[in-house]
Amino acid sequence: MAQEKILIVDDEEVLCRSLKMDFEEDGYMVKVSNSGEHALELISEFDPAVVLLDLRLPGINGIEVLKKISAYDPDIAVIIMTAFGDTTITVEAVKCGAFHFINKPFELEELKKLVQQAIKDQVLKREVEYLRYQQRKIYRFCDLVGKSDKMMEIYKQIEILSKTDHTTVLVLGESGTGKELVASAIHFKSKRNKAPFMEINCASLPENLIESELFGYEKGAFTDAKQQRKGLLEIANHGTVFLDEIAEMPMSIQAKLLTFLEKKQFKRLGSGKDIKVDVRIVAATNQDLLKAIEKKKFRKDLYYRLNVVSIHAPPLRERKDDILALSNYFLEEFSKDMGKIPKTLLPEVEDIFNAHPWHGNVRELRNVIERAVIFCKGRTVNKDLLPREMLDYKNPGNPQLEFQDNETNHAPIDTALLKVEKQILDDALKQTQGNKTMAASLLGISRYSLTRRINKLARANELQKENKRPTK
């Protein structure tokens, strides 16, 4: 039997000692407490699966202990040990969340059966939760979470592509937007889902390793080739190969990939034999491939061969309706993974999340939530658990203007408005590290409009300097 933990709470020392010995012989880990106060201290430290709780305790009574245990973790099974004549209070205990009760004096085997049943129920509950999680994963397109218009459009594209399982797909989008999740969703919702989904990051491997990873090699093909090795294309036969950061693929490998896409066959390194496979290619990049083509860093023919169908993974700032849904999803997943009680965001944190620009997109949000769950002691995530840069951020769309002098208060209205506009633009550019496209998006205007406003302010500044120059 697994080392399940039992906490015995009773002020009868002889009974506690006897139960402890019997359950330990059966393979359980057991701790004993003689008071409700001490038991509540042990709960968080010992983390028992089952609590055997006497109703009549010195100090805080059994019902209050039960309520506090249920509030802390409702999954802990509490079995009430009660004397005859305590029927009313026993019923109240069951209403408060007790798993079951047993009357004193009791048969040891009867109590053991109750403990075994409580643990079986917990295992069954975990299995049901896992199945529900798997169903949610399928519903959420393999961890793609969101109900915004942009995400609903992506779901529709994935559904269509999953039914045409030979079409090559190019996934575009900024870093951290979940391009790999789009690729895996296309695979797992298609008929290829029983075959492998293989992934390679073209930016993380040198040229010779990318080639051997993709195509494999024969024994003796190069110095360290001690034996034959299959490549990802061969291993993934009937499945999908995901080429992440395709823009970083060396030109020499691009040529070989193009040949494979056209003929659906390749040669291992050191071999002259053609190997034919049935593999779908999904590629992704956060770069502008057309610019890479202009700079002679990416093949035009490969671009058109890959870009049969393209999907754009939107940045998080363009799907703000999904921020809290994603946050709650990550909170649930990390809490489960770390064995912690479920957690929620305080309204102040939700406001910060909704205002934050999320330049790192979903990956940044995921990291912020993971950090918060690690350091969170209770059930709620407050702003003290957030990174400092998030708390210091000011939303350009709703700025808190703080002027360093009193010029604005006494200046003509046009001058004052120009100063306000300049501060808003400067703040947006500072938040986006000078990226005009991202700054314009934060402000809700076009890049052209932002440039026009910057030029207008520059001209106004020059005119102001001209007017301040002394006349001869």
Coordinates of N, CA and C in Angstrom, one line a residue, residues 204-318:
S204 N 18.0 26.6 -32.1 CA 18.8 26.1 -30.9 C 19.9 25.1 -31.3
L205 N 19.9 24.7 -32.6 CA 20.9 23.7 -33.0 C 21.8 24.2 -34.1
P206 N 23.1 23.8 -34.1 CA 24.0 24.2 -35.2 C 23.6 23.4 -36.5
E207 N 24.1 23.9 -37.6 CA 23.7 23.4 -38.9 C 23.8 21.9 -39.0
N208 N 25.0 21.3 -38.6 CA 25.2 19.9 -38.8 C 24.2 19.0 -37.9
L209 N 23.8 19.6 -36.7 CA 22.9 18.8 -35.9 C 21.5 18.9 -36.4
I210 N 21.1 20.0 -37.0 CA 19.7 20.2 -37.5 C 19.6 19.1 -38.6
E211 N 20.6 19.0 -39.5 CA 20.5 18.1 -40.6 C 20.4 16.6 -40.1
S212 N 21.2 16.3 -39.1 CA 21.2 14.9 -38.6 C 19.9 14.6 -37.9
E213 N 19.4 15.7 -37.1 CA 18.1 15.5 -36.4 C 17.0 15.3 -37.3
L214 N 16.9 16.0 -38.4 CA 15.8 15.9 -39.4 C 15.9 14.6 -40.2
F215 N 17.1 14.3 -40.8 CA 17.2 13.3 -41.8 C 17.8 12.0 -41.3
G216 N 18.5 12.1 -40.1 CA 19.1 10.9 -39.6 C 20.5 10.6 -40.3
Y217 N 21.2 9.6 -39.9 CA 22.5 9.3 -40.5 C 22.8 7.8 -40.4
E218 N 23.7 7.4 -41.3 CA 24.2 6.0 -41.3 C 25.4 5.8 -40.4
K219 N 25.7 4.7 -40.0 CA 26.9 4.4 -39.2 C 28.1 4.8 -40.1
G220 N 29.0 5.6 -39.5 CA 30.2 6.0 -40.2 C 30.1 7.2 -41.0
A221 N 28.9 7.8 -41.0 CA 28.6 9.0 -41.9 C 29.5 10.2 -41.5
F222 N 29.9 10.2 -40.2 CA 30.9 11.2 -39.7 C 31.5 10.6 -38.5
T223 N 32.5 11.3 -37.9 CA 33.4 10.8 -36.9 C 32.6 10.1 -35.7
D224 N 31.6 10.8 -35.2 CA 30.9 10.3 -34.0 C 29.7 9.4 -34.3
A225 N 29.5 9.1 -35.6 CA 28.4 8.2 -36.0 C 28.7 6.8 -35.8
K226 N 28.5 6.3 -34.5 CA 28.9 5.0 -34.2 C 27.9 3.9 -34.6
Q227 N 26.7 4.4 -34.8 CA 25.6 3.5 -35.3 C 24.6 4.3 -36.1
Q228 N 23.7 3.5 -36.8 CA 22.7 4.2 -37.6 C 21.7 4.9 -36.7
R229 N 21.2 6.0 -37.2 CA 20.2 6.7 -36.4 C 19.1 7.3 -37.3
K230 N 17.8 7.0 -37.0 CA 16.7 7.6 -37.7 C 16.5 9.1 -37.4
G231 N 16.1 9.9 -38.4 CA 15.8 11.3 -38.1 C 14.3 11.5 -37.8
L232 N 14.0 12.7 -37.4 CA 12.6 13.0 -37.0 C 11.6 12.8 -38.1
L233 N 12.0 13.0 -39.3 CA 11.1 12.8 -40.4 C 10.7 11.3 -40.6
E234 N 11.6 10.4 -40.3 CA 11.4 9.0 -40.3 C 10.6 8.5 -39.1
I235 N 11.0 9.0 -38.0 CA 10.3 8.6 -36.7 C 8.9 9.0 -36.7
A236 N 8.6 10.2 -37.3 CA 7.3 10.8 -37.3 C 6.4 10.3 -38.5
N237 N 6.8 9.2 -39.1 CA 6.0 8.7 -40.3 C 4.5 8.6 -39.9
H238 N 3.7 9.2 -40.8 CA 2.2 9.2 -40.6 C 1.8 10.3 -39.6
G239 N 2.8 11.0 -39.0 CA 2.5 12.0 -38.0 C 2.8 13.4 -38.5
T240 N 3.3 14.3 -37.6 CA 3.5 15.7 -37.9 C 4.9 16.1 -37.4
V241 N 5.6 16.8 -38.1 CA 6.9 17.4 -37.7 C 6.7 18.9 -37.6
F242 N 7.0 19.5 -36.4 CA 6.9 20.9 -36.2 C 8.2 21.6 -36.2
L243 N 8.4 22.5 -37.2 CA 9.7 23.2 -37.3 C 9.6 24.6 -36.8
D244 N 10.0 24.7 -35.5 CA 9.9 26.0 -34.8 C 11.1 26.9 -35.2
E245 N 10.8 28.2 -35.3 CA 11.9 29.2 -35.7 C 12.5 28.8 -37.0
I246 N 11.6 28.6 -38.0 CA 12.0 28.2 -39.3 C 12.9 29.2 -40.0
A247 N 12.8 30.5 -39.6 CA 13.6 31.5 -40.3 C 15.1 31.4 -39.9
E248 N 15.4 30.6 -38.8 CA 16.8 30.4 -38.4 C 17.4 29.2 -39.1
M249 N 16.7 28.5 -39.9 CA 17.2 27.3 -40.5 C 18.3 27.7 -41.6
P250 N 19.5 27.1 -41.5 CA 20.6 27.4 -42.5 C 20.1 27.2 -43.9
M251 N 20.6 28.0 -44.8 CA 20.2 27.9 -46.2 C 20.4 26.5 -46.8
S252 N 21.5 25.9 -46.4 CA 21.8 24.5 -47.0 C 20.7 23.5 -46.6
I253 N 20.2 23.6 -45.4 CA 19.2 22.7 -44.9 C 17.8 23.1 -45.6
Q254 N 17.6 24.4 -45.8 CA 16.4 24.9 -46.5 C 16.3 24.2 -47.8
A255 N 17.4 24.1 -48.6 CA 17.3 23.4 -49.9 C 16.9 22.0 -49.7
K256 N 17.4 21.2 -48.7 CA 17.1 19.8 -48.5 C 15.6 19.7 -48.1
L257 N 15.2 20.6 -47.3 CA 13.8 20.6 -46.8 C 12.8 20.8 -48.0
L258 N 13.2 21.8 -48.9 CA 12.4 22.0 -50.0 C 12.2 20.8 -50.9
T259 N 13.4 20.1 -51.1 CA 13.3 18.8 -51.9 C 12.4 17.8 -51.2
F260 N 12.5 17.7 -49.9 CA 11.6 16.7 -49.2 C 10.1 17.1 -49.4
L261 N 9.8 18.4 -49.2 CA 8.4 18.8 -49.4 C 7.9 18.6 -50.8
E262 N 8.7 18.6 -51.8 CA 8.3 18.4 -53.1 C 8.2 16.9 -53.5
K263 N 9.1 16.1 -52.9 CA 9.1 14.6 -53.3 C 8.6 13.7 -52.1
K264 N 8.5 14.2 -50.9 CA 8.2 13.4 -49.8 C 9.1 12.3 -49.5
Q265 N 10.4 12.5 -49.9 CA 11.4 11.5 -49.6 C 12.8 12.2 -49.4
F266 N 13.7 11.5 -48.7 CA 15.0 12.1 -48.4 C 16.0 11.0 -48.2
K267 N 17.2 11.4 -48.0 CA 18.3 10.4 -47.8 C 18.9 10.7 -46.4
R268 N 19.2 9.6 -45.7 CA 20.0 9.8 -44.5 C 21.4 10.3 -44.8
L269 N 22.1 11.0 -43.9 CA 23.4 11.4 -44.1 C 24.3 10.1 -44.3
G270 N 25.1 10.1 -45.3 CA 26.0 8.9 -45.5 C 25.3 7.8 -46.3
S271 N 24.1 8.1 -46.8 CA 23.4 7.0 -47.5 C 22.9 7.5 -48.9
G272 N 22.9 6.7 -49.9 CA 22.3 7.0 -51.2 C 20.9 6.5 -51.4
K273 N 20.4 5.9 -50.4 CA 19.0 5.3 -50.5 C 17.9 6.3 -50.2
D274 N 16.9 6.4 -51.0 CA 15.8 7.3 -50.8 C 14.8 6.6 -49.8
I275 N 14.4 7.4 -48.8 CA 13.4 6.9 -47.8 C 12.1 7.8 -48.0
K276 N 11.0 7.1 -48.3 CA 9.8 7.8 -48.5 C 8.9 7.7 -47.2
V277 N 8.4 8.9 -46.8 CA 7.6 8.9 -45.6 C 6.3 9.8 -45.9
D278 N 5.3 9.6 -45.0 CA 4.1 10.4 -45.1 C 4.1 11.3 -43.8
V279 N 4.5 12.5 -43.9 CA 4.6 13.4 -42.8 C 4.1 14.7 -43.1
R280 N 3.3 15.3 -42.2 CA 2.8 16.7 -42.4 C 3.8 17.6 -41.8
I281 N 4.1 18.8 -42.4 CA 5.0 19.8 -41.9 C 4.2 21.0 -41.5
V282 N 4.5 21.4 -40.2 CA 3.9 22.6 -39.7 C 5.2 23.4 -39.3
A283 N 5.3 24.6 -39.8 CA 6.5 25.5 -39.5 C 6.0 26.8 -38.8
A284 N 6.8 27.4 -38.0 CA 6.5 28.6 -37.3 C 7.6 29.6 -37.2
T285 N 7.3 30.9 -37.1 CA 8.4 31.9 -37.0 C 7.8 33.1 -36.4
N286 N 8.6 33.9 -35.7 CA 8.2 35.2 -35.2 C 8.8 36.3 -36.0
Q287 N 9.4 35.9 -37.2 CA 10.1 36.9 -38.0 C 9.3 37.2 -39.3
D288 N 9.6 38.3 -40.0 CA 9.0 38.6 -41.3 C 9.8 37.9 -42.3
L289 N 9.3 36.8 -42.9 CA 10.0 36.0 -43.8 C 10.2 36.7 -45.2
L290 N 9.3 37.6 -45.5 CA 9.5 38.4 -46.8 C 10.8 39.3 -46.7
K291 N 11.0 39.8 -45.5 CA 12.2 40.6 -45.3 C 13.4 39.7 -45.3
A292 N 13.3 38.5 -44.7 CA 14.4 37.6 -44.7 C 14.7 37.2 -46.1
I293 N 13.7 37.1 -47.0 CA 14.0 36.7 -48.4 C 14.7 37.9 -49.1
E294 N 14.4 39.1 -48.8 CA 15.0 40.3 -49.4 C 16.5 40.3 -49.0
K295 N 16.8 39.9 -47.7 CA 18.2 39.9 -47.2 C 18.9 38.6 -47.6
K296 N 18.3 37.8 -48.4 CA 18.9 36.5 -48.9 C 19.2 35.5 -47.8
K297 N 18.3 35.6 -46.7 CA 18.5 34.7 -45.6 C 17.4 33.6 -45.6
F298 N 16.5 33.7 -46.5 CA 15.5 32.6 -46.6 C 15.1 32.5 -48.1
R299 N 14.9 31.2 -48.5 CA 14.6 30.9 -49.9 C 13.1 31.2 -50.2
K300 N 12.9 32.0 -51.3 CA 11.6 32.3 -51.7 C 10.8 31.1 -52.1
D301 N 11.4 30.1 -52.8 CA 10.6 28.9 -53.2 C 10.2 28.1 -51.9
L302 N 11.0 28.1 -50.9 CA 10.6 27.4 -49.7 C 9.5 28.1 -49.0
Y303 N 9.6 29.4 -49.0 CA 8.5 30.3 -48.3 C 7.2 29.9 -49.0
Y304 N 7.1 29.9 -50.3 CA 5.8 29.6 -50.9 C 5.4 28.2 -50.8
R305 N 6.3 27.3 -50.6 CA 6.0 25.9 -50.4 C 5.5 25.7 -49.0
L306 N 6.0 26.4 -48.0 CA 5.5 26.3 -46.6 C 4.2 27.1 -46.4
N307 N 4.1 28.2 -47.1 CA 3.0 29.1 -46.8 C 1.7 28.7 -47.7
V308 N 1.4 27.4 -47.7 CA 0.2 27.0 -48.3 C -1.0 27.6 -47.6
V309 N -1.0 27.4 -46.3 CA -2.0 28.0 -45.4 C -1.2 28.6 -44.2
S310 N -1.6 29.9 -43.9 CA -0.9 30.5 -42.7 C -1.9 30.8 -41.6
I311 N -1.5 30.7 -40.4 CA -2.3 31.1 -39.2 C -1.5 32.1 -38.4
H312 N -2.2 33.2 -38.1 CA -1.5 34.2 -37.3 C -2.0 34.1 -35.8
A313 N -1.0 33.7 -35.0 CA -1.3 33.7 -33.5 C -1.2 35.1 -32.9
P314 N -2.3 35.6 -32.5 CA -2.4 37.0 -32.1 C -1.7 37.3 -30.8
P315 N -1.0 38.4 -30.6 CA -0.4 38.8 -29.3 C -1.5 39.0 -28.3
L316 N -1.1 38.8 -27.0 CA -2.1 38.9 -25.9 C -2.8 40.2 -25.8
R317 N -2.1 41.3 -26.2 CA -2.7 42.6 -26.1 C -3.8 42.8 -27.1
E318 N -3.9 41.9 -28.1 CA -5.0 42.0 -29.1 C -6.1 41.0 -28.7

